[in-house]
PDB file of C-alpha atoms in Angstrom:
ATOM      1  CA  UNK A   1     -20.422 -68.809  -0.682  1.00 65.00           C
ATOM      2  CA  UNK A   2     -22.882 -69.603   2.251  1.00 65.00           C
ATOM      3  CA  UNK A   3     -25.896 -70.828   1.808  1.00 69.00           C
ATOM      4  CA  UNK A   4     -28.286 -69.059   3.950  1.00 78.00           C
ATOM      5  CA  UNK A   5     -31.850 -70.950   2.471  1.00 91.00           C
ATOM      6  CA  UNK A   6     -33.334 -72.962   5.194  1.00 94.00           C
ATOM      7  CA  UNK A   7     -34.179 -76.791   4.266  1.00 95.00           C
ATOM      8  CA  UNK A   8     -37.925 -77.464   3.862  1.00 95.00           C
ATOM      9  CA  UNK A   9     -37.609 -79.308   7.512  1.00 95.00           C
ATOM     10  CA  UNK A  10     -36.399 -75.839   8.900  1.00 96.00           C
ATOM     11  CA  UNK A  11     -39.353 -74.005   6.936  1.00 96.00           C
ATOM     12  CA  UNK A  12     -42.295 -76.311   8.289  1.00 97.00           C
ATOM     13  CA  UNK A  13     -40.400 -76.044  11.726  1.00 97.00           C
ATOM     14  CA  UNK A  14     -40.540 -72.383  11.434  1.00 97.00           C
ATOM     15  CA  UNK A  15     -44.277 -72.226  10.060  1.00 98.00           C
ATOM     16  CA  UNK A  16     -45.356 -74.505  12.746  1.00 98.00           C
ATOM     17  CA  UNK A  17     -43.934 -72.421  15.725  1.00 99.00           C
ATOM     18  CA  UNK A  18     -45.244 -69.136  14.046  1.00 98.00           C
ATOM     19  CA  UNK A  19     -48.796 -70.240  13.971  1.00 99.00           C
ATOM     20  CA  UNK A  20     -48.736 -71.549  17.628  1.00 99.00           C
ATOM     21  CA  UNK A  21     -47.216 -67.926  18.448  1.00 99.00           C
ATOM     22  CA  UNK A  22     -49.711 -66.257  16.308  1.00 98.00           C
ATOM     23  CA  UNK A  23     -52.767 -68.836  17.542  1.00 99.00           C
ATOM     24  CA  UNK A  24     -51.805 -70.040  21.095  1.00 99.00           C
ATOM     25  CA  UNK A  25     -49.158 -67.734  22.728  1.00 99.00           C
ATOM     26  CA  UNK A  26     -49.809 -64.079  21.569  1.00 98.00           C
ATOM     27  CA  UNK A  27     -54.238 -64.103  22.846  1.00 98.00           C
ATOM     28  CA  UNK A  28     -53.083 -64.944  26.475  1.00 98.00           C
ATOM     29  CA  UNK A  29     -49.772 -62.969  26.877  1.00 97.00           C
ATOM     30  CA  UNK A  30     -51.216 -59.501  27.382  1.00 97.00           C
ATOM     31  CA  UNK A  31     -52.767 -61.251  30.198  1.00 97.00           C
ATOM     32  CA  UNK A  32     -50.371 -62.770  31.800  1.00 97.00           C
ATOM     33  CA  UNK A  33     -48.085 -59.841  32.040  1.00 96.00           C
ATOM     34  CA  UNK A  34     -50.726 -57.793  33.383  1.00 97.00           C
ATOM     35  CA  UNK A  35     -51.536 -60.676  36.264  1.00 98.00           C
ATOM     36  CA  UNK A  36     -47.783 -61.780  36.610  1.00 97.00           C
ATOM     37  CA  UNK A  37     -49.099 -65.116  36.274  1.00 97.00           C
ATOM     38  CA  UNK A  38     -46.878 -68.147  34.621  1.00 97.00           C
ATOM     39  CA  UNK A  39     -48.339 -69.425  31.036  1.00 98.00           C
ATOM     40  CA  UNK A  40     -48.450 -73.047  32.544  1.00 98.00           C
ATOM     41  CA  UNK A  41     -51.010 -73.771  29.594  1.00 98.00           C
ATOM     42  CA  UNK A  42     -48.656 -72.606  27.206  1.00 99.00           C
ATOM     43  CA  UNK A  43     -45.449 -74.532  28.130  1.00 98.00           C
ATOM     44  CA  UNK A  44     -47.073 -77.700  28.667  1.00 98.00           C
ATOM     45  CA  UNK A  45     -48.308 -76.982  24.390  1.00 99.00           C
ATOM     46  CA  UNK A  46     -45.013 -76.559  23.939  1.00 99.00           C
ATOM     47  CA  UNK A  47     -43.823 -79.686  25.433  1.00 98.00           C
ATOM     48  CA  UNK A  48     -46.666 -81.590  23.382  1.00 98.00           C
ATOM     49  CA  UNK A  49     -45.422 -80.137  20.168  1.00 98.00           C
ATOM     50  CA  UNK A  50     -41.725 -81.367  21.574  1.00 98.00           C
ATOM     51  CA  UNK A  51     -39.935 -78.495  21.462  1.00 98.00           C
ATOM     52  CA  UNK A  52     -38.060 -78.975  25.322  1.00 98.00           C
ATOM     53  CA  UNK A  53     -36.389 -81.766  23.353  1.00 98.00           C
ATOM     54  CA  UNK A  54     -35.336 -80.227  19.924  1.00 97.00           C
ATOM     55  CA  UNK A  55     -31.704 -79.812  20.003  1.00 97.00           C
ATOM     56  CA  UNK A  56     -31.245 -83.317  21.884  1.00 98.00           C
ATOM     57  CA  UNK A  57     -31.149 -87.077  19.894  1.00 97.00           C
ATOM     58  CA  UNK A  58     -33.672 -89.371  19.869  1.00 97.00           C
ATOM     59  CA  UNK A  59     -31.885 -91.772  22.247  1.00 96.00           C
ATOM     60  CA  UNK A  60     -32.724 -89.498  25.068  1.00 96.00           C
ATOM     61  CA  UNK A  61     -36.203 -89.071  24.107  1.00 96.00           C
ATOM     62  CA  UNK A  62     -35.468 -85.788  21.546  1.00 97.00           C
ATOM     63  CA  UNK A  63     -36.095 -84.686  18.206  1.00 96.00           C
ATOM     64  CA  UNK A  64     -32.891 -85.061  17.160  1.00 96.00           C
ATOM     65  CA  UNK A  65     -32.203 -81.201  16.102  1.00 93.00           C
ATOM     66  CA  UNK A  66     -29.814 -79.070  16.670  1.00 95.00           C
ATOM     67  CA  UNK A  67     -29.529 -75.346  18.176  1.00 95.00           C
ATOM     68  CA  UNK A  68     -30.240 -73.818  14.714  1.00 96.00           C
ATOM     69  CA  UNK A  69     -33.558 -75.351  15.075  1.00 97.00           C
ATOM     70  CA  UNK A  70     -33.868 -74.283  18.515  1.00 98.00           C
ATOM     71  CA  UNK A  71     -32.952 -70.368  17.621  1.00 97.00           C
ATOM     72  CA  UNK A  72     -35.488 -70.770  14.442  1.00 97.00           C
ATOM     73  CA  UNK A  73     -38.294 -71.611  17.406  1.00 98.00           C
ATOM     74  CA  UNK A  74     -36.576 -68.885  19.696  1.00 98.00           C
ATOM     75  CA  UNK A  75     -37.349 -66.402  17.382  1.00 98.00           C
ATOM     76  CA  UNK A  76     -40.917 -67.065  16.389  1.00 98.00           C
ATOM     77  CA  UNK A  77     -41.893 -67.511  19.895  1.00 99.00           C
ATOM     78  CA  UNK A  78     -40.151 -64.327  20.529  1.00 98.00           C
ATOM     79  CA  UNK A  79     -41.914 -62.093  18.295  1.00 98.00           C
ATOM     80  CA  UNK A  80     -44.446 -62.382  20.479  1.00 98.00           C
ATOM     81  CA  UNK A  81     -43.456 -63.165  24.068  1.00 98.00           C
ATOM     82  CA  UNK A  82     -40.342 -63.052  25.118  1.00 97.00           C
ATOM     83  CA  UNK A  83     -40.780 -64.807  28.571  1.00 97.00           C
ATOM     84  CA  UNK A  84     -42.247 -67.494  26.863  1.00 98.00           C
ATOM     85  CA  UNK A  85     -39.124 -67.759  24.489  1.00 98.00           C
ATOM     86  CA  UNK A  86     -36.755 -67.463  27.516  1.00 97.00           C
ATOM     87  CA  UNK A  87     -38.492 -70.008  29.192  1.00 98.00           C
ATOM     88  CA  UNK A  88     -37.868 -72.374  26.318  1.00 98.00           C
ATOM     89  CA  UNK A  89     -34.501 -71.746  25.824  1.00 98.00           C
ATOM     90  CA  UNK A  90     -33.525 -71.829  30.061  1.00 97.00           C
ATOM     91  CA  UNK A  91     -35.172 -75.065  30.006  1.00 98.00           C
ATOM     92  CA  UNK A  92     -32.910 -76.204  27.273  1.00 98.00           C
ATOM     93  CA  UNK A  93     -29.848 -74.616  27.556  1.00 97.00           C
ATOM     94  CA  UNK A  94     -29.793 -74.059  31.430  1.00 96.00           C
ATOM     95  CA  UNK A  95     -31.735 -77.319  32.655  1.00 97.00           C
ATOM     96  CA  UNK A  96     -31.368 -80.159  30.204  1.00 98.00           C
ATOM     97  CA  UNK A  97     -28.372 -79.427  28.219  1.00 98.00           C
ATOM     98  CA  UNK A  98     -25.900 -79.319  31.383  1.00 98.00           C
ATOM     99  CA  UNK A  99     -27.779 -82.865  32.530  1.00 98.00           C
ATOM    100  CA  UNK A 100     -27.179 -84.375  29.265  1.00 98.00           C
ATOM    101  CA  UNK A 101     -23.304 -83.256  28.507  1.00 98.00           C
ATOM    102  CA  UNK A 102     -21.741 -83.361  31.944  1.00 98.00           C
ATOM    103  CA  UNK A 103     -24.648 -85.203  34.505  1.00 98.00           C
ATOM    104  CA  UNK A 104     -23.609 -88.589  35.448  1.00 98.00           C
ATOM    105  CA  UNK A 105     -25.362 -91.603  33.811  1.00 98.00           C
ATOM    106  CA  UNK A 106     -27.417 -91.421  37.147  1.00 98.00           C
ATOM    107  CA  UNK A 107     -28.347 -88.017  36.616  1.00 98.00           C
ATOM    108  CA  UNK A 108     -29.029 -88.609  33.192  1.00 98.00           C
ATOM    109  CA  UNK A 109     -31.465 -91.400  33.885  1.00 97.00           C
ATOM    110  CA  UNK A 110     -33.328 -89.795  36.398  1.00 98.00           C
ATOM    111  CA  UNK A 111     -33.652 -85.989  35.036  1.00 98.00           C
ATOM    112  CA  UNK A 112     -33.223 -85.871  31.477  1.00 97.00           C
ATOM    113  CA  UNK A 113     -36.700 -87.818  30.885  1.00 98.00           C
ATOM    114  CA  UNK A 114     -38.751 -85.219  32.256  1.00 98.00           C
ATOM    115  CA  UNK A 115     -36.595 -82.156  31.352  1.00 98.00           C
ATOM    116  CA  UNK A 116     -36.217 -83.284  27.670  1.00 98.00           C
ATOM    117  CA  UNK A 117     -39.885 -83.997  27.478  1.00 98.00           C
ATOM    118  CA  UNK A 118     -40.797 -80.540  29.018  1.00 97.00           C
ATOM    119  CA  UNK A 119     -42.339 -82.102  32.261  1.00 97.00           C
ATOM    120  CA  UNK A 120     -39.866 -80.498  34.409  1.00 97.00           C
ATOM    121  CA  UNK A 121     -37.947 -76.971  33.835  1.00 95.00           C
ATOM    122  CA  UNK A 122     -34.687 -76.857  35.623  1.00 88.00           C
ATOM    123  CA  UNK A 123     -33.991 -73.971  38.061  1.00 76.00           C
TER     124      UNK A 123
END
């Protein structure tokens, strides 16, 4: 049988990212609908806190997760704004992620820095 429990890492990832939702994402997102504005504020908390570089290893300047921590953020941050989740997971899975499993070492070196650390977002 499968078991579904989340490990106490998983939890306090999952706590952690529902309070910043709750405290940091959900007051300002009402407002930035409504002005079509980008949540620059926002994103750059979320690139403190790490979370560009979850599912990548620490060599490369990540947490060391993996995409089940990366959907466990997803989903917190999307119970409240889903732009703000999207924007997580493009940055990840669209920007960095391509960089890091098929850039050159070149590449690599000069992108995945800044897109793992959330001070870039790959377009």
């Amino acid at each position: 049988m499968l078991d579904t429990r989340l490990t106490e890492e998983q939890q306090q990832l999952r706590k952690t990212v529902e309070a910043f939702a709750r405290e940091v994402v959900a007051p300002v997102s009402y407002e930035h609908d409504k002005a079509k504005t980008f949540p620059y504020a926002v994103v750059a908390q979320m690139a403190d806190m790490g979370l560009f570089g979850l599912p990548f290893p620490e060599e490369v300047g990540g947490m060391g997760g993996d995409y089940f921590a990366l959907c466990l953020v997803l989903e917190e941050l999307g119970k409240v704004d889903q732009s703000v989740a999207m924007t997580l997971e493009a940055g990840v899975s669209l920007g960095a992620m391509p960089v890091f499993r098929f850039g050159t070492t070149e590449q690599q070196a000069r992108f995945l820095p800044d897109l793992v650390a959330g001070r870039a977002l790959g377009a």
